[in-house]
Coordinates of C-alpha atoms in Angstrom, one line a residue:
Chain A
M1 CA 6.0 0.5 -31.2
L2 CA 7.2 -2.4 -29.1
S3 CA 10.2 -4.4 -30.1
E4 CA 9.8 -8.2 -30.4
T5 CA 11.9 -8.7 -27.3
D6 CA 9.7 -6.4 -25.3
I7 CA 6.6 -8.1 -26.6
T8 CA 7.9 -11.5 -25.5
L9 CA 8.8 -10.1 -22.0
L10 CA 5.5 -8.4 -21.5
V11 CA 3.6 -11.5 -22.6
A12 CA 5.5 -13.4 -19.9
A13 CA 4.5 -10.8 -17.4
Q14 CA 0.8 -10.9 -18.5
S15 CA 0.6 -14.7 -18.5
L16 CA 2.0 -14.8 -15.0
E17 CA -0.7 -12.3 -13.9
L18 CA -3.3 -14.5 -15.6
A19 CA -2.1 -17.4 -13.5
A20 CA -2.1 -15.3 -10.4
Q21 CA -5.6 -14.2 -11.1
D22 CA -6.8 -17.8 -11.5
I23 CA -5.0 -18.9 -8.3
Y24 CA -6.8 -16.2 -6.4
E25 CA -10.1 -17.2 -8.1
V26 CA -9.7 -20.7 -6.7
V27 CA -8.9 -19.4 -3.2
V28 CA -11.8 -16.9 -3.3
S29 CA -14.3 -19.5 -4.4
Q30 CA -13.3 -21.8 -1.5
K31 CA -14.8 -19.2 1.0
S32 CA -12.8 -20.9 3.7
K33 CA -11.7 -17.7 5.5
S34 CA -13.3 -15.0 7.7
D35 CA -15.2 -12.1 6.1
D36 CA -12.2 -9.8 6.5
E37 CA -9.8 -12.3 5.1
Q38 CA -12.2 -13.1 2.2
A39 CA -12.4 -9.3 1.4
L40 CA -8.6 -9.2 1.3
L41 CA -8.4 -12.1 -1.1
V42 CA -11.1 -10.5 -3.3
L43 CA -9.1 -7.3 -3.3
M44 CA -5.8 -9.0 -4.3
H45 CA -7.7 -11.0 -7.0
S46 CA -9.1 -7.8 -8.4
H47 CA -5.6 -6.3 -8.5
H48 CA -4.1 -9.2 -10.5
A49 CA -7.1 -9.0 -12.9
A50 CA -6.3 -5.3 -13.4
Y51 CA -2.7 -6.1 -14.1
G52 CA -3.6 -8.7 -16.6
Q53 CA -6.1 -6.4 -18.3
T54 CA -3.6 -3.5 -18.4
L55 CA -0.9 -5.6 -20.0
N56 CA -3.5 -6.9 -22.4
G57 CA -4.1 -3.3 -23.4
V58 CA -0.4 -2.6 -23.9
L59 CA 0.1 -5.7 -26.0
S60 CA -3.1 -5.4 -27.9
K61 CA -3.2 -8.0 -30.7
R62 CA 0.0 -9.6 -29.4
A63 CA -1.4 -10.1 -25.9
A64 CA -1.2 -13.4 -24.1
T65 CA -4.2 -15.7 -24.6
R66 CA -3.2 -18.2 -21.9
R67 CA -2.0 -18.1 -18.3
N68 CA 1.5 -19.3 -17.4
E69 CA 0.5 -23.0 -16.9
E70 CA 3.7 -24.0 -15.2
A71 CA 3.2 -21.3 -12.5
Y72 CA -0.5 -22.1 -12.1
T73 CA 0.1 -25.8 -11.7
K74 CA 2.8 -25.2 -9.1
F75 CA 0.8 -22.9 -6.9
F76 CA -2.4 -24.8 -7.4
A77 CA -0.6 -27.9 -6.1
M78 CA 0.7 -26.0 -3.1
L79 CA -2.9 -24.9 -2.2
A80 CA -3.7 -28.6 -1.6
D81 CA -2.3 -28.1 1.9
K82 CA -5.0 -25.8 3.4
S83 CA -2.8 -24.8 6.3
K84 CA -0.3 -23.2 3.8
L85 CA -2.8 -20.9 2.0
W86 CA -1.1 -17.6 3.2
S87 CA 2.5 -18.9 2.6
T88 CA 1.5 -20.1 -0.9
L89 CA 0.0 -16.7 -1.8
L90 CA 3.1 -15.0 -0.3
E91 CA 5.4 -17.0 -2.5
L92 CA 3.1 -16.3 -5.5
E93 CA 3.3 -12.5 -4.8
N94 CA 7.1 -12.6 -4.3
T95 CA 7.5 -14.6 -7.4
A96 CA 5.5 -12.1 -9.4
V97 CA 7.6 -9.3 -7.9
A98 CA 10.9 -11.1 -8.8
T99 CA 9.7 -12.0 -12.3
H100 CA 8.5 -8.5 -13.2
T101 CA 11.7 -7.0 -11.8
A102 CA 13.8 -9.3 -14.0
I103 CA 11.6 -8.2 -17.0
I104 CA 12.2 -4.6 -16.1
E105 CA 15.9 -5.3 -16.3
R106 CA 15.6 -6.4 -19.9
L107 CA 12.8 -4.2 -21.3
S108 CA 13.9 -1.4 -23.6
S109 CA 10.6 0.5 -23.2
A110 CA 11.0 2.8 -20.2
K111 CA 7.3 3.5 -20.2
N112 CA 6.4 -0.2 -19.8
A113 CA 9.2 -0.7 -17.3
A114 CA 7.4 2.0 -15.3
L115 CA 4.1 0.2 -15.6
L116 CA 5.6 -3.0 -14.3
A117 CA 7.3 -1.0 -11.5
S118 CA 4.0 0.4 -10.4
I119 CA 2.6 -3.2 -10.3
T120 CA 5.6 -4.6 -8.3
T121 CA 5.3 -1.9 -5.6
V122 CA 1.8 -3.0 -4.9
E123 CA 2.6 -6.7 -5.2
A124 CA 5.3 -6.1 -2.6
R125 CA 2.6 -4.6 -0.3
H126 CA 0.5 -7.7 -0.9
A127 CA 3.4 -9.9 0.1
A128 CA 4.2 -7.9 3.2
M129 CA 0.5 -8.1 4.4
L130 CA 0.4 -11.9 3.6
A131 CA 3.5 -12.3 5.6
T132 CA 2.0 -10.7 8.7
L133 CA -0.8 -13.3 8.5
I134 CA 1.8 -16.0 8.9
S135 CA 4.3 -14.6 11.4
T136 CA 5.6 -11.5 13.2
D137 CA 9.0 -12.1 11.6
L138 CA 10.0 -8.8 9.8
D139 CA 12.3 -10.7 7.4
L140 CA 9.4 -12.6 6.1
A141 CA 7.6 -9.4 5.3
L142 CA 10.6 -7.4 4.0
E143 CA 12.8 -9.9 2.1
N144 CA 12.0 -11.4 -1.3
L145 CA 13.9 -14.7 -1.8
A146 CA 11.7 -15.9 -4.6
Q147 CA 13.2 -16.8 -8.0
A148 CA 12.1 -15.0 -11.1
L149 CA 10.3 -17.1 -13.7
V150 CA 12.3 -15.5 -16.6
T151 CA 16.0 -15.6 -16.8
Q152 CA 17.8 -12.4 -15.9
Chain B
M1 CA -37.3 42.7 -42.9
S2 CA -36.7 40.7 -39.7
Q3 CA -38.9 41.3 -36.8
L4 CA -37.2 41.8 -33.5
S5 CA -39.1 41.8 -30.3
R6 CA -38.5 44.3 -27.6
R7 CA -36.9 41.6 -25.4
E8 CA -34.5 40.6 -28.2
L9 CA -33.6 44.3 -28.8
L10 CA -32.8 44.7 -25.1
R11 CA -30.7 41.6 -25.1
L12 CA -28.7 42.6 -28.2
S13 CA -28.1 46.1 -26.8
G14 CA -26.9 44.6 -23.5
L15 CA -24.4 42.4 -25.4
S16 CA -23.1 45.3 -27.4
L17 CA -22.6 47.3 -24.3
A18 CA -20.7 44.4 -22.6
S19 CA -18.5 43.8 -25.6
G20 CA -17.7 47.5 -25.8
L21 CA -16.6 47.5 -22.1
V22 CA -14.4 44.5 -22.6
L23 CA -12.7 46.1 -25.7
A24 CA -12.2 49.4 -23.8
A25 CA -10.6 47.5 -20.9
C26 CA -8.2 45.7 -23.3
G27 CA -7.4 48.8 -25.4
K28 CA -4.7 51.5 -24.7
Q29 CA -5.8 54.3 -22.5
E30 CA -4.9 57.9 -22.8
G31 CA -2.1 59.0 -20.5
I32 CA -1.0 55.5 -19.6
I33 CA 2.4 54.3 -20.7
D34 CA 2.4 50.6 -21.8
D35 CA 5.4 49.0 -20.2
G36 CA 4.6 45.6 -21.6
A37 CA 4.1 44.1 -18.2
I38 CA 1.3 41.6 -17.4
A39 CA -1.5 43.1 -15.3
R40 CA -1.1 42.0 -11.7
L41 CA -2.1 42.9 -8.1
G42 CA 0.7 43.5 -5.6
E43 CA 4.4 42.8 -5.9
A44 CA 5.7 39.4 -7.1
P45 CA 8.8 38.2 -5.2
S46 CA 12.0 37.9 -7.2
T47 CA 13.1 34.4 -8.0
T48 CA 16.5 32.7 -8.6
A49 CA 16.6 30.6 -11.8
L50 CA 18.0 27.1 -11.5
A51 CA 21.5 26.7 -12.9
E52 CA 21.6 24.8 -16.2
A53 CA 22.0 21.1 -15.2
E54 CA 21.4 17.9 -16.9
V55 CA 19.1 15.2 -15.3
T56 CA 21.2 12.1 -15.7
D57 CA 21.0 8.6 -14.2
Q58 CA 23.7 9.8 -11.7
V59 CA 21.6 12.8 -10.7
L60 CA 18.5 10.6 -10.2
L61 CA 20.4 8.0 -8.2
R62 CA 22.1 10.7 -6.1
T63 CA 18.7 12.1 -5.3
A64 CA 17.4 8.7 -4.3
A65 CA 20.5 8.4 -2.0
S66 CA 19.6 11.7 -0.4
L67 CA 16.1 10.6 0.4
E68 CA 17.6 7.5 2.1
Y69 CA 19.5 9.9 4.4
N70 CA 16.2 11.8 5.1
A71 CA 14.7 8.6 6.3
I72 CA 17.8 7.6 8.3
D73 CA 17.9 10.9 10.0
T74 CA 14.1 10.8 10.7
Y75 CA 14.3 7.4 12.3
T76 CA 17.3 8.4 14.3
A77 CA 15.4 11.5 15.5
A78 CA 12.3 9.4 16.2
L79 CA 14.3 6.9 18.3
G80 CA 15.8 9.9 20.2
L81 CA 12.4 11.3 21.1
G82 CA 11.8 8.2 23.3
V83 CA 8.1 8.1 22.3
F84 CA 7.8 4.5 21.4
T85 CA 6.3 3.4 24.7
G86 CA 3.1 1.6 25.7
N87 CA 1.2 0.3 22.7
L88 CA 4.1 1.5 20.5
A89 CA 6.9 -0.2 22.5
G90 CA 7.4 -2.7 19.6
A91 CA 8.0 0.2 17.2
T92 CA 11.6 0.7 18.5
E93 CA 12.9 -2.5 17.0
V94 CA 10.9 -1.8 13.8
A95 CA 12.4 1.7 13.5
K96 CA 15.9 0.4 14.0
R97 CA 15.4 -2.3 11.4
F98 CA 14.0 0.2 8.9
R99 CA 16.8 2.6 9.6
D100 CA 19.3 -0.1 8.9
D101 CA 17.5 -1.0 5.7
H102 CA 17.7 2.6 4.6
Q103 CA 21.4 2.7 5.3
A104 CA 21.8 -0.5 3.2
H105 CA 19.8 1.2 0.4
A106 CA 22.0 4.3 0.6
D107 CA 25.1 2.3 0.4
A108 CA 23.7 0.3 -2.6
V109 CA 22.6 3.4 -4.5
N110 CA 25.9 5.2 -3.9
G111 CA 27.6 2.1 -5.2
L112 CA 25.6 2.4 -8.4
V113 CA 26.5 6.1 -8.6
R114 CA 30.2 5.3 -8.2
A115 CA 30.0 2.6 -10.9
L116 CA 28.7 5.3 -13.2
G117 CA 31.7 7.4 -12.4
G118 CA 29.8 9.8 -10.2
K119 CA 30.3 11.2 -6.8
E120 CA 28.3 9.5 -4.0
H121 CA 25.9 11.6 -1.9
R122 CA 25.9 10.8 1.8
C123 CA 23.5 13.4 3.4
A124 CA 19.8 14.2 3.4
N125 CA 18.0 16.2 0.8
V126 CA 17.9 19.8 2.1
Q127 CA 14.8 20.7 0.1
I128 CA 12.9 17.7 1.4
N129 CA 14.0 18.6 5.0
D130 CA 13.0 22.2 4.6
L131 CA 9.7 21.6 2.9
Y132 CA 8.3 18.6 4.7
I133 CA 10.3 17.0 7.4
N134 CA 11.3 20.0 9.6
P135 CA 7.7 21.5 9.5
A136 CA 6.3 18.1 10.3
L137 CA 8.7 17.5 13.2
A138 CA 7.9 21.0 14.5
L139 CA 4.2 20.2 14.5
I140 CA 4.7 16.7 16.0
T141 CA 6.9 17.8 18.9
D142 CA 4.6 20.7 19.8
D143 CA 3.9 20.6 23.6
K144 CA 0.2 20.5 22.9
N145 CA 0.3 17.5 20.7
P146 CA -1.2 14.5 22.5
N147 CA -0.2 12.0 19.8
I148 CA 3.5 12.4 19.4
G149 CA 4.3 8.6 19.1
M150 CA 1.6 8.0 16.5
D151 CA 2.5 11.1 14.6
V152 CA 6.1 10.0 14.4
V153 CA 4.9 6.8 12.8
A154 CA 2.7 8.8 10.4
L155 CA 5.7 10.8 9.4
A156 CA 7.7 7.6 8.8
H157 CA 4.9 6.1 6.8
A158 CA 4.7 9.2 4.6
L159 CA 8.5 9.2 4.1
E160 CA 8.4 5.5 3.1
N161 CA 5.7 6.2 0.6
L162 CA 7.7 9.2 -0.7
A163 CA 10.8 7.0 -1.1
A164 CA 8.7 4.2 -2.8
Q165 CA 7.2 6.7 -5.2
T166 CA 10.5 8.3 -6.0
Y167 CA 12.1 4.9 -7.0
Q168 CA 9.0 4.1 -9.0
G169 CA 9.1 7.4 -10.7
V170 CA 12.7 7.3 -11.6
V171 CA 12.2 4.0 -13.4
E172 CA 10.8 5.8 -16.4
L173 CA 13.5 8.4 -16.3
I174 CA 16.6 6.2 -16.0
S175 CA 18.1 5.3 -19.3
D176 CA 19.8 2.0 -18.3
P177 CA 17.4 -0.9 -17.9
K178 CA 19.6 -2.6 -15.4
L179 CA 19.6 0.5 -13.2
R180 CA 15.8 0.7 -13.5
A181 CA 15.6 -2.8 -12.0
D182 CA 18.1 -1.9 -9.3
A183 CA 16.1 1.2 -8.4
I184 CA 12.7 -0.6 -8.2
R185 CA 14.1 -3.4 -6.1
I186 CA 14.7 -0.8 -3.4
G187 CA 11.4 0.9 -4.1
Q188 CA 9.7 -2.5 -3.4
Q189 CA 11.2 -2.7 0.0
E190 CA 10.2 0.9 0.8
S191 CA 6.6 -0.2 -0.2
R192 CA 6.8 -3.1 2.2
H193 CA 8.0 -0.7 5.0
A194 CA 5.0 1.6 4.2
A195 CA 2.5 -1.2 4.3
L196 CA 3.8 -2.4 7.7
L197 CA 3.6 1.1 9.1
A198 CA 0.1 1.6 7.7
Q199 CA -0.9 -1.4 9.8
V200 CA 0.5 0.4 12.9
L201 CA -1.6 3.5 12.1
N202 CA -4.7 1.6 11.1
P203 CA -4.5 -2.0 12.2
G204 CA -6.4 -5.1 11.3
I205 CA -7.1 -7.2 8.3
A206 CA -10.1 -5.1 7.4
A207 CA -7.9 -2.1 7.2
M208 CA -5.3 -3.6 4.8
G209 CA -7.3 -2.5 1.8
P210 CA -9.0 0.8 1.2
T211 CA -11.5 2.0 3.8
F212 CA -13.1 5.4 4.4
D213 CA -13.7 7.4 7.5
A214 CA -17.4 7.1 8.4
T215 CA -17.6 10.8 9.6
T216 CA -15.6 12.6 7.0
G217 CA -15.8 10.2 4.0
K218 CA -12.1 10.6 3.5
P219 CA -9.9 7.6 2.8
N220 CA -8.2 6.0 5.8
I221 CA -4.5 5.0 5.8
A222 CA -4.3 1.6 4.2
A223 CA -1.4 -0.9 3.6
I224 CA -2.7 -1.5 0.1
P225 CA -4.5 1.6 -0.9
M226 CA -4.8 1.0 -4.6
A227 CA -4.0 -1.5 -7.4
F228 CA -1.1 0.4 -8.9
G229 CA 1.7 2.3 -7.2
S230 CA 0.6 5.9 -6.8
Q231 CA 2.5 9.0 -8.0
A232 CA 0.0 11.4 -6.4
N233 CA 1.0 13.7 -3.5
I234 CA 1.1 12.1 0.0
Q235 CA -1.1 13.5 2.8
L236 CA 0.4 13.7 6.2
I237 CA -1.9 14.8 9.0
V238 CA 0.0 15.6 12.2
G239 CA 0.2 17.9 15.2
A240 CA -2.1 19.2 17.9
P241 CA -5.8 19.6 17.1
K242 CA -6.8 23.1 16.2
A243 CA -9.8 24.9 17.6
D244 CA -12.2 23.2 15.1
G245 CA -10.8 19.8 15.9
T246 CA -8.9 19.4 12.7
R247 CA -5.1 18.9 12.4
T248 CA -2.6 20.2 10.0
T249 CA -2.3 18.5 6.6
L250 CA 1.1 18.5 4.8
L251 CA 1.3 17.4 1.2
L252 CA 4.5 15.6 0.3
E253 CA 5.7 15.3 -3.3
T254 CA 8.6 13.4 -4.8
P255 CA 11.7 15.4 -5.7
S256 CA 11.3 17.7 -8.7
L257 CA 13.8 19.8 -10.7
N258 CA 14.4 22.1 -7.7
S259 CA 15.2 19.3 -5.3
L260 CA 17.2 16.9 -7.4
V261 CA 20.8 16.3 -6.3
Y262 CA 22.7 17.6 -9.3
D263 CA 26.4 16.8 -9.8
T264 CA 27.2 20.3 -8.3
V265 CA 25.4 19.6 -5.1
S266 CA 27.5 18.4 -2.2
C267 CA 26.9 17.7 1.5

């Protein structure tokens, strides 16, 4: 049985994943990249869809019904500059990692903290790979300076 | 009166005979003293039971710290081998950076242990060395191994995955939510290390996601092998090719009850 606080936190995580899924959907539909890059975008989109669905299952009737509109609007606006596609997605992934980690810090349910942990380790991999498409700077791939969307 | 065919009679008599044999095998036999032992073939080696010890947040974090030293020592050994040449020349700076990251992780984790009132742990996990790293290094540095440099990268990749899985795994075991977050922050950076090393082993955008070997059908090394962080064992294929062309596969697993760094364990 989830506490009300845990439900609120997990809804925040799920709604961010729904926003990420929608951002990737926009990018994938543009078909502006090479076949390999397009396949990578489709893969990352499918991962965010899986995270949203898994959290939906955890929350059941209390699941989020809407994406995080603030996050979606922010990243959608950043996509307007086509030259910044990879850096926008990098920031999105790092934001998701930071947000889920802040949520882990407040969740009382260890089981759901572990679920979010397993999501963040893969989103961190997404971020590292997106960083390599921008630059060879190791710091860009390894450091996460993004701010969490929930207060710690 | 029921009618039984000859075939049915034979089948029933066969069943009765088989049942009788099973019962006879299970029953006591004349002249045999029942010592209560389980039936076995050969001699089982004696084992030493683990001492009673509690798996606390301190123990889990001390174990994580020990893995950081496994990684630090491995990168130091790798740099000492002088194998990062040619196509791998750039790996020297990467290995130094990753070693420094692991030192920072070890310091951070030991800081958490101290804050809990525990004793910091500043050496490698002996079990992990004995079970995985030393056998791997022996295979890698074999004179007949033509791929020492790439195999060192493969070992580093496996250890980064092991560290990432360990931090991910302890999140569910740690009791304090703040410590869970501290642990997974480090696990995330280990995952980033692993992803970058996967690209050294299997480069290119097409290899970032899961792909399969066209000949064997087995999964290739990938930076992003699946949607959720794995807790399965980690395959490490290293060493000189054997007569049939295959190489040795080692299976690495995250620390278990016999490899945790309990409060009584010291360097």
